[in-house]
């Protein structure tokens, strides 16, 4: 199987409220998008909370821990590193991280395996 | 478990321990045994002759203010429900047959392997003519106090004037009783045989100071006075008291508080050795002359005397618990220091208070105008503290008592300075073996150890671990000081910071916002914090900004601060859907309203359940359905119920005077008015209120943060109750308020709480965290002791003025509505992973196993179809 990278255009950058998440459907996957006010970056991680198995990560509060941008699960408040997807409260758990880019005012998410 | 004859079924039989007496010391013994797992080898049977489980006799007088004997019970009652532990109430042990190792009670016999006598003492009534007349009482049990109270109230009604009370005995119990009579509205005289009050605790000068303070409160005091007889009136009830010098005073009620004697009659009749002046003789292991029988508490005569305080009794209980498990603990005597609050006056004595040591020196500080007398007894070189007594201001007690036997530094007078001028370094430098909590015999070293070796990082942990400060509470400030110093030394920062982004407490942040122009989180973070915030400080900031700036939860930057519940104004459930609760103020709802709710739930396929707060919860709403659901509800006149917020939840009420044949006030109208007044108020934790229309208390108001109970004259206000993980009964805060007074008191109470409580701190622990507790809060709220009353009133008025229904405002604003999209690129698509099964005619989320079946395509009914409105 060859790796085929595709960038999926998800929404206009303006549709994302800074420091608040939004869920998106990307090629059948539920993805949580976060546009951060301080860095201006857009991060994408699994929308599925690995602890509660509910699709809620986009509704978590963003923040920082020791300078690392984070999102906290709205269900039971575990914090995740938005850059690496690693859970900061349980090293055995992590979220899948999706590469993102902003092109012509649109947010695009890369779906690695096709 | 209770059979008199042991039976064996091929199993190792547990040994039987009988405890005779069910007071505080017996309770501690059983508690100590259970803590050490002794209930696995012992069946424990406790026999008490009172109708109640063990209660806090030391706090007996508080029964007058709280009026609920349940509040005095020791522990949460679970001790008596454990297998292997059995409490027999109302059970007098009539006889012990030591040869057969049997005791007789409840018309049967009980076998024992070991027996513990913990029968305590009884109140002694002197041989005075007429002391058995109706209207004469002792002061020992809850029943005594309850009967005394009833008597005073009844006599007042019959006589149509103030009741005249006399207390025989001016010691500790006598002054307690005088306080109780005074609190009941009686004119009270204390009669003491000795030359001054509390002759066992304080010297003549101290007794004189005490007398001056007490007389200023309107209590009459007669010292050097012997009571010779009591005479009845025409109705046969006590009416007059006559003294040895012939003088007489009127007395409608008489309380004897002339001391206690060990209840050793059972020991005597069983042939156990007793002391010359009473008390069951026991060795330092608390073992009596029978090697199967122990004696503990006030009935025991150990180390040369009977010990009439609860602290030594607790130590004996621990000793016996240890011995029963094969240990060698011993009771070697105890510290008889006491600190009391009698009639609101602090009295403390400790160590060699009467300067009995040869060559000892006395350092005295007396201020008659302030009603203060303090004395330190020093060694002949004026260096070592031997003891002392404090009257009027005993604040130095906690720091001084552990210093007994130790050098006090160059200037002992520094320790006698008025309250608040504590000598530097007091407490923190205590040696490890200094006793800090005398009730539970905890040393400074044990408290330090709790921090360094047992991992305690706060007062709650140290209290649970060591028991220090859990009985009379007088040492709490010293314990806290020790803990703080130890934490700092151990490098554990005693951080009061909210989180890594703000080095302030919630209360400090509140003040920062209050006195500034700050209206957004980013301003607050830039000026007073660091980083990017987190799930702790963002909601706190949201709450503070809401209270002070009154803006909508979704306005601008506010939206980035809200937990998902506040963000979508609904309560997230386990599968990521939400529940919806419209406000039903006071639990009152019209049939038409019920039909609307039912129709909405039915149309959207929502599971419905009645909440504990008298409203209706609708579950299973997906995020993108919330606006449509709320449009229907708002159009029908409903508004947000704030079930999702750290805010006012409900004001629960009974139906009250309008319908109920017992109601004395209109509780429903008051509940609705209060709910509409405080709705939407953001707070450190959720707030619940309750209003009951009579003393039957059907609204369970005393389990609420603010509980209101109707009286004939108005409303009684209670504060600090809650259900949940640590249930609390609300405490009486103010009585017989008019509705106007009540509303103002609640306004101030709630606003003071909102301003100063910690994050997620409910009202009960908040009140406890305030120095002075309920009394201090009462002063702020009712007497405006801090001068912030008008400010609090204005803050609440602003809240009421700016209230708007969050849901109605959201529905009118397309920007806000855009936040409810399920997916930013598919706004109306339902989460495809949601799955439900049907149960009792409604749906619920499928569990893992059901999910697997559902995915495999089995025919369990599932609702996943889109509902269109």
JSON list of C-alpha atoms in Angstrom, two decimals, chain B residues 224-319:
[
{"chain": "B", "resi": 224, "resn": "UNK", "atom": "CA", "xyz": [-19.77, 31.38, 100.31]},
{"chain": "B", "resi": 225, "resn": "UNK", "atom": "CA", "xyz": [-23.42, 30.36, 100.30]},
{"chain": "B", "resi": 226, "resn": "UNK", "atom": "CA", "xyz": [-24.89, 27.00, 101.34]},
{"chain": "B", "resi": 227, "resn": "UNK", "atom": "CA", "xyz": [-28.31, 25.95, 100.12]},
{"chain": "B", "resi": 228, "resn": "UNK", "atom": "CA", "xyz": [-30.31, 24.53, 103.02]},
{"chain": "B", "resi": 229, "resn": "UNK", "atom": "CA", "xyz": [-33.70, 23.66, 101.56]},
{"chain": "B", "resi": 230, "resn": "UNK", "atom": "CA", "xyz": [-36.11, 24.02, 98.66]},
{"chain": "B", "resi": 231, "resn": "UNK", "atom": "CA", "xyz": [-39.78, 24.76, 99.14]},
{"chain": "B", "resi": 232, "resn": "UNK", "atom": "CA", "xyz": [-42.72, 24.09, 96.87]},
{"chain": "B", "resi": 233, "resn": "UNK", "atom": "CA", "xyz": [-45.45, 26.52, 95.92]},
{"chain": "B", "resi": 234, "resn": "UNK", "atom": "CA", "xyz": [-49.14, 25.74, 96.11]},
{"chain": "B", "resi": 235, "resn": "UNK", "atom": "CA", "xyz": [-48.96, 23.74, 92.90]},
{"chain": "B", "resi": 236, "resn": "UNK", "atom": "CA", "xyz": [-46.40, 21.40, 94.46]},
{"chain": "B", "resi": 237, "resn": "UNK", "atom": "CA", "xyz": [-43.62, 22.62, 92.18]},
{"chain": "B", "resi": 238, "resn": "UNK", "atom": "CA", "xyz": [-40.39, 24.16, 93.40]},
{"chain": "B", "resi": 239, "resn": "UNK", "atom": "CA", "xyz": [-40.83, 27.87, 94.17]},
{"chain": "B", "resi": 240, "resn": "UNK", "atom": "CA", "xyz": [-38.24, 29.04, 96.70]},
{"chain": "B", "resi": 241, "resn": "UNK", "atom": "CA", "xyz": [-34.68, 28.38, 97.71]},
{"chain": "B", "resi": 242, "resn": "UNK", "atom": "CA", "xyz": [-33.55, 28.94, 101.29]},
{"chain": "B", "resi": 243, "resn": "UNK", "atom": "CA", "xyz": [-29.92, 29.46, 102.36]},
{"chain": "B", "resi": 244, "resn": "UNK", "atom": "CA", "xyz": [-28.12, 28.46, 105.54]},
{"chain": "B", "resi": 245, "resn": "UNK", "atom": "CA", "xyz": [-28.11, 32.09, 106.73]},
{"chain": "B", "resi": 246, "resn": "UNK", "atom": "CA", "xyz": [-31.91, 32.09, 106.52]},
{"chain": "B", "resi": 247, "resn": "UNK", "atom": "CA", "xyz": [-32.20, 34.27, 103.45]},
{"chain": "B", "resi": 248, "resn": "UNK", "atom": "CA", "xyz": [-34.55, 33.11, 100.65]},
{"chain": "B", "resi": 249, "resn": "UNK", "atom": "CA", "xyz": [-34.83, 33.70, 96.93]},
{"chain": "B", "resi": 250, "resn": "UNK", "atom": "CA", "xyz": [-37.63, 32.74, 94.52]},
{"chain": "B", "resi": 251, "resn": "UNK", "atom": "CA", "xyz": [-36.76, 29.81, 92.22]},
{"chain": "B", "resi": 252, "resn": "UNK", "atom": "CA", "xyz": [-39.06, 28.32, 89.58]},
{"chain": "B", "resi": 253, "resn": "UNK", "atom": "CA", "xyz": [-36.36, 25.95, 88.40]},
{"chain": "B", "resi": 254, "resn": "UNK", "atom": "CA", "xyz": [-33.28, 24.60, 90.18]},
{"chain": "B", "resi": 255, "resn": "UNK", "atom": "CA", "xyz": [-30.30, 22.89, 88.61]},
{"chain": "B", "resi": 256, "resn": "UNK", "atom": "CA", "xyz": [-27.86, 20.91, 90.76]},
{"chain": "B", "resi": 257, "resn": "UNK", "atom": "CA", "xyz": [-24.34, 21.02, 89.39]},
{"chain": "B", "resi": 258, "resn": "UNK", "atom": "CA", "xyz": [-22.39, 20.10, 92.47]},
{"chain": "B", "resi": 259, "resn": "UNK", "atom": "CA", "xyz": [-20.10, 17.55, 90.94]},
{"chain": "B", "resi": 260, "resn": "UNK", "atom": "CA", "xyz": [-20.11, 14.00, 89.70]},
{"chain": "B", "resi": 261, "resn": "UNK", "atom": "CA", "xyz": [-19.32, 10.63, 91.26]},
{"chain": "B", "resi": 262, "resn": "UNK", "atom": "CA", "xyz": [-18.12, 7.46, 89.55]},
{"chain": "B", "resi": 263, "resn": "UNK", "atom": "CA", "xyz": [-20.91, 5.04, 88.69]},
{"chain": "B", "resi": 264, "resn": "UNK", "atom": "CA", "xyz": [-19.19, 2.12, 90.33]},
{"chain": "B", "resi": 265, "resn": "UNK", "atom": "CA", "xyz": [-22.20, 0.35, 91.90]},
{"chain": "B", "resi": 266, "resn": "UNK", "atom": "CA", "xyz": [-22.05, -2.52, 89.38]},
{"chain": "B", "resi": 267, "resn": "UNK", "atom": "CA", "xyz": [-18.36, -3.00, 90.16]},
{"chain": "B", "resi": 268, "resn": "UNK", "atom": "CA", "xyz": [-19.08, -2.95, 93.90]},
{"chain": "B", "resi": 269, "resn": "UNK", "atom": "CA", "xyz": [-21.88, -5.50, 93.64]},
{"chain": "B", "resi": 270, "resn": "UNK", "atom": "CA", "xyz": [-19.62, -7.73, 91.56]},
{"chain": "B", "resi": 271, "resn": "UNK", "atom": "CA", "xyz": [-16.95, -7.62, 94.23]},
{"chain": "B", "resi": 272, "resn": "UNK", "atom": "CA", "xyz": [-14.36, -5.61, 92.29]},
{"chain": "B", "resi": 273, "resn": "UNK", "atom": "CA", "xyz": [-12.01, -3.47, 94.34]},
{"chain": "B", "resi": 274, "resn": "UNK", "atom": "CA", "xyz": [-12.92, 0.21, 94.46]},
{"chain": "B", "resi": 275, "resn": "UNK", "atom": "CA", "xyz": [-11.10, 3.31, 95.67]},
{"chain": "B", "resi": 276, "resn": "UNK", "atom": "CA", "xyz": [-11.73, 4.88, 99.06]},
{"chain": "B", "resi": 277, "resn": "UNK", "atom": "CA", "xyz": [-13.66, 7.76, 97.57]},
{"chain": "B", "resi": 278, "resn": "UNK", "atom": "CA", "xyz": [-15.17, 5.70, 94.77]},
{"chain": "B", "resi": 279, "resn": "UNK", "atom": "CA", "xyz": [-13.98, 4.58, 91.34]},
{"chain": "B", "resi": 280, "resn": "UNK", "atom": "CA", "xyz": [-13.00, 1.10, 90.22]},
{"chain": "B", "resi": 281, "resn": "UNK", "atom": "CA", "xyz": [-9.35, 0.45, 91.05]},
{"chain": "B", "resi": 282, "resn": "UNK", "atom": "CA", "xyz": [-7.33, -0.37, 87.97]},
{"chain": "B", "resi": 283, "resn": "UNK", "atom": "CA", "xyz": [-3.64, -0.71, 87.09]},
{"chain": "B", "resi": 284, "resn": "UNK", "atom": "CA", "xyz": [-1.88, 1.35, 84.38]},
{"chain": "B", "resi": 285, "resn": "UNK", "atom": "CA", "xyz": [-3.12, -1.23, 81.86]},
{"chain": "B", "resi": 286, "resn": "UNK", "atom": "CA", "xyz": [-6.65, -0.30, 83.03]},
{"chain": "B", "resi": 287, "resn": "UNK", "atom": "CA", "xyz": [-7.09, -3.85, 84.37]},
{"chain": "B", "resi": 288, "resn": "UNK", "atom": "CA", "xyz": [-9.21, -4.15, 87.53]},
{"chain": "B", "resi": 289, "resn": "UNK", "atom": "CA", "xyz": [-8.82, -6.69, 90.32]},
{"chain": "B", "resi": 290, "resn": "UNK", "atom": "CA", "xyz": [-10.42, -9.20, 87.91]},
{"chain": "B", "resi": 291, "resn": "UNK", "atom": "CA", "xyz": [-8.04, -10.02, 85.07]},
{"chain": "B", "resi": 292, "resn": "UNK", "atom": "CA", "xyz": [-10.92, -10.25, 82.60]},
{"chain": "B", "resi": 293, "resn": "UNK", "atom": "CA", "xyz": [-12.36, -6.84, 83.44]},
{"chain": "B", "resi": 294, "resn": "UNK", "atom": "CA", "xyz": [-11.01, -3.41, 82.50]},
{"chain": "B", "resi": 295, "resn": "UNK", "atom": "CA", "xyz": [-12.23, -0.02, 83.67]},
{"chain": "B", "resi": 296, "resn": "UNK", "atom": "CA", "xyz": [-11.89, 3.18, 81.65]},
{"chain": "B", "resi": 297, "resn": "UNK", "atom": "CA", "xyz": [-13.11, 6.76, 81.75]},
{"chain": "B", "resi": 298, "resn": "UNK", "atom": "CA", "xyz": [-14.67, 8.53, 84.72]},
{"chain": "B", "resi": 299, "resn": "UNK", "atom": "CA", "xyz": [-15.50, 5.28, 86.53]},
{"chain": "B", "resi": 300, "resn": "UNK", "atom": "CA", "xyz": [-11.86, 4.20, 86.68]},
{"chain": "B", "resi": 301, "resn": "UNK", "atom": "CA", "xyz": [-9.51, 4.98, 89.56]},
{"chain": "B", "resi": 302, "resn": "UNK", "atom": "CA", "xyz": [-6.03, 4.80, 88.04]},
{"chain": "B", "resi": 303, "resn": "UNK", "atom": "CA", "xyz": [-2.69, 6.29, 89.04]},
{"chain": "B", "resi": 304, "resn": "UNK", "atom": "CA", "xyz": [-4.06, 7.47, 92.34]},
{"chain": "B", "resi": 305, "resn": "UNK", "atom": "CA", "xyz": [-7.27, 9.18, 91.29]},
{"chain": "B", "resi": 306, "resn": "UNK", "atom": "CA", "xyz": [-10.40, 9.36, 89.20]},
{"chain": "B", "resi": 307, "resn": "UNK", "atom": "CA", "xyz": [-9.98, 11.39, 86.01]},
{"chain": "B", "resi": 308, "resn": "UNK", "atom": "CA", "xyz": [-12.97, 13.60, 85.29]},
{"chain": "B", "resi": 309, "resn": "UNK", "atom": "CA", "xyz": [-12.11, 14.82, 81.79]},
{"chain": "B", "resi": 310, "resn": "UNK", "atom": "CA", "xyz": [-12.73, 13.23, 78.43]},
{"chain": "B", "resi": 311, "resn": "UNK", "atom": "CA", "xyz": [-9.09, 13.47, 77.30]},
{"chain": "B", "resi": 312, "resn": "UNK", "atom": "CA", "xyz": [-7.69, 11.01, 79.87]},
{"chain": "B", "resi": 313, "resn": "UNK", "atom": "CA", "xyz": [-10.70, 8.76, 79.23]},
{"chain": "B", "resi": 314, "resn": "UNK", "atom": "CA", "xyz": [-9.83, 8.62, 75.54]},
{"chain": "B", "resi": 315, "resn": "UNK", "atom": "CA", "xyz": [-6.26, 7.71, 76.43]},
{"chain": "B", "resi": 316, "resn": "UNK", "atom": "CA", "xyz": [-7.53, 4.84, 78.62]},
{"chain": "B", "resi": 317, "resn": "UNK", "atom": "CA", "xyz": [-9.73, 3.64, 75.74]},
{"chain": "B", "resi": 318, "resn": "UNK", "atom": "CA", "xyz": [-6.68, 3.54, 73.47]},
{"chain": "B", "resi": 319, "resn": "UNK", "atom": "CA", "xyz": [-4.74, 1.68, 76.15]}
]
